[in-house]
Coordinates of C-alpha atoms in Angstrom, one line a residue:
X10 CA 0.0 0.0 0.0
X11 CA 1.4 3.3 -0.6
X12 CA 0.8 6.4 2.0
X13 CA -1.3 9.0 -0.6
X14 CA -4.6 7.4 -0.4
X15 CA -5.9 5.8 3.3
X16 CA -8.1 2.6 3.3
X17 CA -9.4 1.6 6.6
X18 CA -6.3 0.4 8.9
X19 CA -8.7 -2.8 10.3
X20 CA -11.6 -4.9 8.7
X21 CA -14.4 -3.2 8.3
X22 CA -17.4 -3.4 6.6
X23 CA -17.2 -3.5 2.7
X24 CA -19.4 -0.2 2.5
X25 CA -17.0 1.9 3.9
X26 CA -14.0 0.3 2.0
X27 CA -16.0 1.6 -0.7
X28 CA -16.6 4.9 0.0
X29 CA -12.8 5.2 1.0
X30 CA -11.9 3.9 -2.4
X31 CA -14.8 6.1 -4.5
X32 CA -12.7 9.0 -2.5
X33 CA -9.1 8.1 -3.4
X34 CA -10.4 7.4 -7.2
X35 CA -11.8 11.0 -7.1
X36 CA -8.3 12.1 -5.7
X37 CA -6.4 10.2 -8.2
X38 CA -8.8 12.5 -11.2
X39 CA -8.9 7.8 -12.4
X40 CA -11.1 8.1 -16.1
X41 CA -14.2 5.8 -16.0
X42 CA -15.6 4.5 -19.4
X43 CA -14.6 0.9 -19.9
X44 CA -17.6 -0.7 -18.1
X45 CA -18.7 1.8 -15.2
X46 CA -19.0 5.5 -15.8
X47 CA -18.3 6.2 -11.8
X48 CA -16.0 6.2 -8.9
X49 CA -18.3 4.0 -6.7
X50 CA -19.6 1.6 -9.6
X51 CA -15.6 0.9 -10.3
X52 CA -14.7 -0.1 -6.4
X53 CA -18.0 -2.3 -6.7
X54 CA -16.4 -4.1 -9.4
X55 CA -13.1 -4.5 -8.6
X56 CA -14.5 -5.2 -4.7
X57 CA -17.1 -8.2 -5.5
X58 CA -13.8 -9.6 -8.0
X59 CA -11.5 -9.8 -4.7
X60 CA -14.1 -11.6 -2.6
X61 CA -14.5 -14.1 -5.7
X62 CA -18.3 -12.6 -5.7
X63 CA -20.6 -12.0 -9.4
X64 CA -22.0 -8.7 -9.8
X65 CA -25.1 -8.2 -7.9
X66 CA -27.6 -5.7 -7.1
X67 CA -28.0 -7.1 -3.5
X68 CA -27.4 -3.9 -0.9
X69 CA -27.0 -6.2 1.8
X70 CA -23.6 -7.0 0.3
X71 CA -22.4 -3.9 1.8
X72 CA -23.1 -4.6 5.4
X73 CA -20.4 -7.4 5.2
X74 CA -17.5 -7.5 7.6
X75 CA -14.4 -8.3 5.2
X76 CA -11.4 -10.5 6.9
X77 CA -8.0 -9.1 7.3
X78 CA -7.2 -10.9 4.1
X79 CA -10.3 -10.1 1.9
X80 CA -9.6 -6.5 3.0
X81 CA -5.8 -6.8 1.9
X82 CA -6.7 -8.1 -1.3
X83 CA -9.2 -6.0 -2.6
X84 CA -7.3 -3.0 -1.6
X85 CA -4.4 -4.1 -3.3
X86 CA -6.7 -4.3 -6.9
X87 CA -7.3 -0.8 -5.4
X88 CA -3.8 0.4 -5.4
X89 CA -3.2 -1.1 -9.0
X90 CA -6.3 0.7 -10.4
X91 CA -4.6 3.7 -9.1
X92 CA -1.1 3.5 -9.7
X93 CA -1.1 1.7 -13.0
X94 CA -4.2 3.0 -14.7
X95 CA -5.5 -0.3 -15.8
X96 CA -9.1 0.0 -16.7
X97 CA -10.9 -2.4 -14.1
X98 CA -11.7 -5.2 -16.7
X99 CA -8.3 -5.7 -17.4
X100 CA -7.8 -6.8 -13.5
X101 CA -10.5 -8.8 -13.4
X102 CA -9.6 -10.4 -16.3
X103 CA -13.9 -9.9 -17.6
X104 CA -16.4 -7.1 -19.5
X105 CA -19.7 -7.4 -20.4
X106 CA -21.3 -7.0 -23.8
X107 CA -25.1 -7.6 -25.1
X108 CA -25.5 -9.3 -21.9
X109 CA -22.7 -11.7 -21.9
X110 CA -19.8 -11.9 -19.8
X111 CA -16.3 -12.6 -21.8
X112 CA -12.9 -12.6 -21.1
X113 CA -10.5 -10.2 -21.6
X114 CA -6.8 -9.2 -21.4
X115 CA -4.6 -6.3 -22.3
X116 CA -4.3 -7.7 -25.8
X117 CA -7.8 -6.8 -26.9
X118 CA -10.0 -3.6 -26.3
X119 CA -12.1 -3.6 -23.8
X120 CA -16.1 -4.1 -25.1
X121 CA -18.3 -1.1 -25.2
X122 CA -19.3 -0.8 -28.7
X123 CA -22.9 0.8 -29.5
X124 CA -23.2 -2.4 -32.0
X125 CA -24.3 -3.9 -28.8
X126 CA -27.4 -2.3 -29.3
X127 CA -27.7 -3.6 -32.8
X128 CA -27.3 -7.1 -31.6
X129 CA -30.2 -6.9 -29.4
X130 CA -32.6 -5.9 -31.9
X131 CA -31.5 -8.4 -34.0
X132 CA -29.8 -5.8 -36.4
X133 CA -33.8 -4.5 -37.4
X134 CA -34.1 -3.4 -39.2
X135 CA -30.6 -3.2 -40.8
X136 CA -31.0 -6.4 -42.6
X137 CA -33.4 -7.4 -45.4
X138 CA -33.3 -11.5 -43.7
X139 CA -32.0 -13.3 -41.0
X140 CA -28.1 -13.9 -41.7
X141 CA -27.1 -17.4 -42.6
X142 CA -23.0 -16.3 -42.6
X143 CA -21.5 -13.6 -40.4
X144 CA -17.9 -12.2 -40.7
X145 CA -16.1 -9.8 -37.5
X146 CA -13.8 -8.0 -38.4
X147 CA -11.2 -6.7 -36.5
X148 CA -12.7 -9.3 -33.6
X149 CA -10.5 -8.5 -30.6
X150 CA -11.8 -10.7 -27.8
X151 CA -14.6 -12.3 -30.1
X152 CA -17.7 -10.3 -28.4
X153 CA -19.6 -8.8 -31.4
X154 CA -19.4 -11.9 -33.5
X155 CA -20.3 -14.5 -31.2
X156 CA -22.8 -12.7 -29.4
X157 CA -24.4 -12.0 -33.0
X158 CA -24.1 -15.8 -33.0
X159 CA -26.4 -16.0 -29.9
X160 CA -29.2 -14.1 -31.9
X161 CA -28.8 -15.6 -35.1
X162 CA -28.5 -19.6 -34.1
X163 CA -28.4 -20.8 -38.0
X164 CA -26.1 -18.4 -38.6
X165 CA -22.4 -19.5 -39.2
X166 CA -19.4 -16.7 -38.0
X167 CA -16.3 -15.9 -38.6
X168 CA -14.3 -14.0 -36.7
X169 CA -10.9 -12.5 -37.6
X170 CA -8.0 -9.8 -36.3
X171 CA -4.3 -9.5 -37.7
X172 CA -3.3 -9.4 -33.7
X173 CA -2.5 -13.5 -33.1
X174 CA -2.6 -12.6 -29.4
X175 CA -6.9 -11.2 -29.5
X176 CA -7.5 -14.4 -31.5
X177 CA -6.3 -16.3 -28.7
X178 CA -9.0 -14.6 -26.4
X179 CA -11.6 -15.0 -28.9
X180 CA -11.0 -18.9 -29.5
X181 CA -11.2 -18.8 -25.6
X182 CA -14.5 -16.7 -25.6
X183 CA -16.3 -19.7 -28.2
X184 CA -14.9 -22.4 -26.3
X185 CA -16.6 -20.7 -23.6
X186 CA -20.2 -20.4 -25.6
X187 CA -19.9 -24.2 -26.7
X188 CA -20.0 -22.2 -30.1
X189 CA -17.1 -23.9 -32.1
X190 CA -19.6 -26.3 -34.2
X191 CA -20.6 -22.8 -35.8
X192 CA -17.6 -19.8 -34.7
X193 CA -14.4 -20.1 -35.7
X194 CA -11.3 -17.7 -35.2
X195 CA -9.0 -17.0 -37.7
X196 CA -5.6 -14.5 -37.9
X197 CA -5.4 -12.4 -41.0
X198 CA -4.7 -8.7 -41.7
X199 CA -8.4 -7.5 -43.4
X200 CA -9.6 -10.4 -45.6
X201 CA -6.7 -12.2 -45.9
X202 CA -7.5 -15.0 -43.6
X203 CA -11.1 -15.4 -45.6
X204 CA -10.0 -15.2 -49.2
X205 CA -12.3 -16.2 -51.2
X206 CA -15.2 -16.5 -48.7
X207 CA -18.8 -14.1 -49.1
X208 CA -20.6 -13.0 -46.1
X209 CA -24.6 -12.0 -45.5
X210 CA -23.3 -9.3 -42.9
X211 CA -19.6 -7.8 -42.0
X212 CA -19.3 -6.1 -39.2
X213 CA -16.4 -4.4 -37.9
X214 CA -14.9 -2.2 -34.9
X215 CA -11.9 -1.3 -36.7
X216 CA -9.2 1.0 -35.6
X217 CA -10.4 4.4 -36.2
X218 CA -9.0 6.6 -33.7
X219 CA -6.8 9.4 -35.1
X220 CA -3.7 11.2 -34.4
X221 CA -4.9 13.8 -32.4
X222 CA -7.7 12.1 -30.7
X223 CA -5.2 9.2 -29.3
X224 CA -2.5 11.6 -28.5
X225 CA -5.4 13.0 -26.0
X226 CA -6.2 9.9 -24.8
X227 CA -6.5 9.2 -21.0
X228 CA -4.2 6.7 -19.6
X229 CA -6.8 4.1 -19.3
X230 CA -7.3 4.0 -23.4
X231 CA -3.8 3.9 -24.0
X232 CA -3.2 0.8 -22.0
X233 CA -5.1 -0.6 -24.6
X234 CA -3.5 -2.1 -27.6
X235 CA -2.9 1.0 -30.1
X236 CA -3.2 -1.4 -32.8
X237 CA -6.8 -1.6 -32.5
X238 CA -6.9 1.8 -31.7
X239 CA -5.1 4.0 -34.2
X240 CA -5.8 4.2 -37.6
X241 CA -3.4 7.4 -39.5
X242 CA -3.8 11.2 -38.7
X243 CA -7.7 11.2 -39.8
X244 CA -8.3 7.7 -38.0
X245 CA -9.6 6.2 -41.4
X246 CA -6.4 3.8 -42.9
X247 CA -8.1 1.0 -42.5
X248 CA -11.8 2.3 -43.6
X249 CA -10.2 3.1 -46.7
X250 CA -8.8 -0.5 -47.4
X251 CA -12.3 -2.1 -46.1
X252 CA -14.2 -0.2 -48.5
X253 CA -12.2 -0.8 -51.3
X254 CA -12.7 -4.9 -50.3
X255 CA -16.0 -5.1 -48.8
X256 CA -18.1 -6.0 -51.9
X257 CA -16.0 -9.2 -53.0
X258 CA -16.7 -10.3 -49.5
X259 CA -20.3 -9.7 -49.5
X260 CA -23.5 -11.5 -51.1
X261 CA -25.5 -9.6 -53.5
X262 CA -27.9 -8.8 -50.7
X263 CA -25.6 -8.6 -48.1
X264 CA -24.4 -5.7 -45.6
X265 CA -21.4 -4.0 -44.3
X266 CA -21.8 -2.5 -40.8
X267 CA -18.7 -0.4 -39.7
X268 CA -18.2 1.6 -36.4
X269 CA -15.8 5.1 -37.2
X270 CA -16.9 6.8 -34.0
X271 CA -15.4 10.5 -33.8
X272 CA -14.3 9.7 -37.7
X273 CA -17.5 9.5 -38.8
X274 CA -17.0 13.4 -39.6
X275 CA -13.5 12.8 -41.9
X276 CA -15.4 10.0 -43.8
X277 CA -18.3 11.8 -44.9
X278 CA -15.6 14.4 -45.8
X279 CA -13.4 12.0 -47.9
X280 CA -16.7 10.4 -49.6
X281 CA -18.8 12.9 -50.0
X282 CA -21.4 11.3 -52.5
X283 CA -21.2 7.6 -50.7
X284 CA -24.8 7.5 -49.0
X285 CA -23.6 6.3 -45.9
X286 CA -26.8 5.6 -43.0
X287 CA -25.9 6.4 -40.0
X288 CA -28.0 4.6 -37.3
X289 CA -29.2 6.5 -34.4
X290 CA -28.6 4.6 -31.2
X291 CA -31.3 5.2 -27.6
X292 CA -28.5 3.8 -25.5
X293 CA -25.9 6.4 -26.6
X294 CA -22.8 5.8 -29.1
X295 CA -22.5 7.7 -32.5
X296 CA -20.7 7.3 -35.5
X297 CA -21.4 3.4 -37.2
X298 CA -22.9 3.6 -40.6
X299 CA -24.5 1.1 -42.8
X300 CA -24.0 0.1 -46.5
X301 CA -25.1 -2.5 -48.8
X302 CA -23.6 -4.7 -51.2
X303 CA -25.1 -2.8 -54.1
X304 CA -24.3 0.4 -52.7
X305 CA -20.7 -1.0 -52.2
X306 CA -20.8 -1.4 -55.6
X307 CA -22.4 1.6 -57.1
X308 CA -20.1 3.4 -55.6
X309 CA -16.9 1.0 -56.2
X310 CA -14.7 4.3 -57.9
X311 CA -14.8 6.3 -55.4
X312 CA -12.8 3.8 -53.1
X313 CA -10.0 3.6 -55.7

């Protein structure tokens, strides 16, 4: 323990480990937004992890006396949150996404896309059927293909990241579903792993963070990987290259849905008479537009 930031010196109950910890967060100006958007939420996390606890909504939880050792543990994941800036999911190893818990590590980001959202609904009504193949892109730890896989239980997916390391998590992640009947991982850099193979629906998180938006970027996003984050000095690199390959990969009736957050603004600039939709979200998140196959091609020159 380090002497900037007092924890209680004895066991105590967990609610007022808590409040000392939503304090010393506060002090230590920590950045929430990988899974809790507050001090308090944070320490609940990182408290019920150290007493080998799930998440619950159970208030009696915090009238629990904690043992000399439970306190000494979860005080330690305290002290790391602070002095490291790891985002909580990486010390506990776990996010959530659409509803499902999977694992993560520093080698993949950290789930929070808006495609959540999507996945819920059932992408409606972004998609003229039910898909019966699915591509990922850009994967990391496997979260929007296989829980696309849980809505869609015909459908087959593939999911694929140039980072050998994130398709490690995401084999681990479909192990975890008993999906590998239907989910497969595969390593590649764009299509490269899936040469040759057509998709009902691609959907990717790709890097798309750019140079002045990642140079701002609070500690906790940069111990992400900054291969999944960056993507050149207008954060679009790899949009560019996905657009130019998306319709080979696609059926005739088939749909590319990409996530540009902040970007969205530089590609509407750089493709001014591509009709990109831009779905409005009711849970919050911005920036992920839709195209078809035939729009793909329509507009095939302007990706050149």
């Amino acid at each position: 323990m380090t002497d900037s930031y007092d924890w209680p010196a004895k066991p105590c109950a967990l609610r007022q480990l808590l409040s000392a910890a939503e304090g010393n967060f506060n002090r230590a100006a920590l950045y929430f937004g990988h899974g809790t958007d507050n001090a308090w939420d944070e320490a609940v996390l990182l408290a019920l992890h150290g007493l080998g606890l799930p998440w619950a909504d159970d208030a009696g939880i915090l009238e629990r006396r904690l043992s000399s050792e439970e306190l000494a543990n979860i005080v330690a994941l305290f002290e790391r949150r602070i002095s490291e800036r790891l985002p909580a999911a990486y010390l506990v190893g776990k996010a959530f996404f659409a509803g499902l818990e999977f694992r993560v590590t520093p080698e993949v980001l950290i789930p929070r896309s808006p495609i959540a959202e999507l996945i819920d609904n059932a992408y409606t009504p972004w998609l003229p059927r039910e898909p019966a193949r699915v591509l990922d892109l850009c994967t990391g730890c496997g979260c929007i293909g296989i829980a696309t896989a849980m809505i869609f239980p015909g459908a087959s997916v593939d999911l694929s990241d140039i980072s050998t390391a994130a398709v490690e998590v995401a084999e681990h992640n479909i192990r975890t579903f008993n999906l590998r009947h239907r989910v497969r991982a595969v390593t590649g850099d764009l299509f490269s792993a899936v040469s040759g193979e057509r998709y009902d629906l691609i959907v990717c998180n790709p890097p798309y963070v750019d140079s002045e938006d990642l140079a701002a970027m609070p500690a906790e996003y940069r111990a992400e990987p900054e291969l999944a984050l960056a993507s050149g000095n207008d954060g679009l690199d790899f949009c560019r290259r996905l657009l130019r390959e998306a319709r080979e990969h696609l059926t005739d009736q088939g749909s590319l849905i990409v996530e540009v957050g902040n970007s969205w603004e530089a590609l509407e600039k750089a493709y001014p008479r591509v009709p990109f939709l831009w779905i409005e979200f009711a849970r919050g998140g911005h920036g992920v537009f839709v195209l078809s196959a035939a729009e793909l091609e329509c507009h095939a020159d302007q990706f050149l």
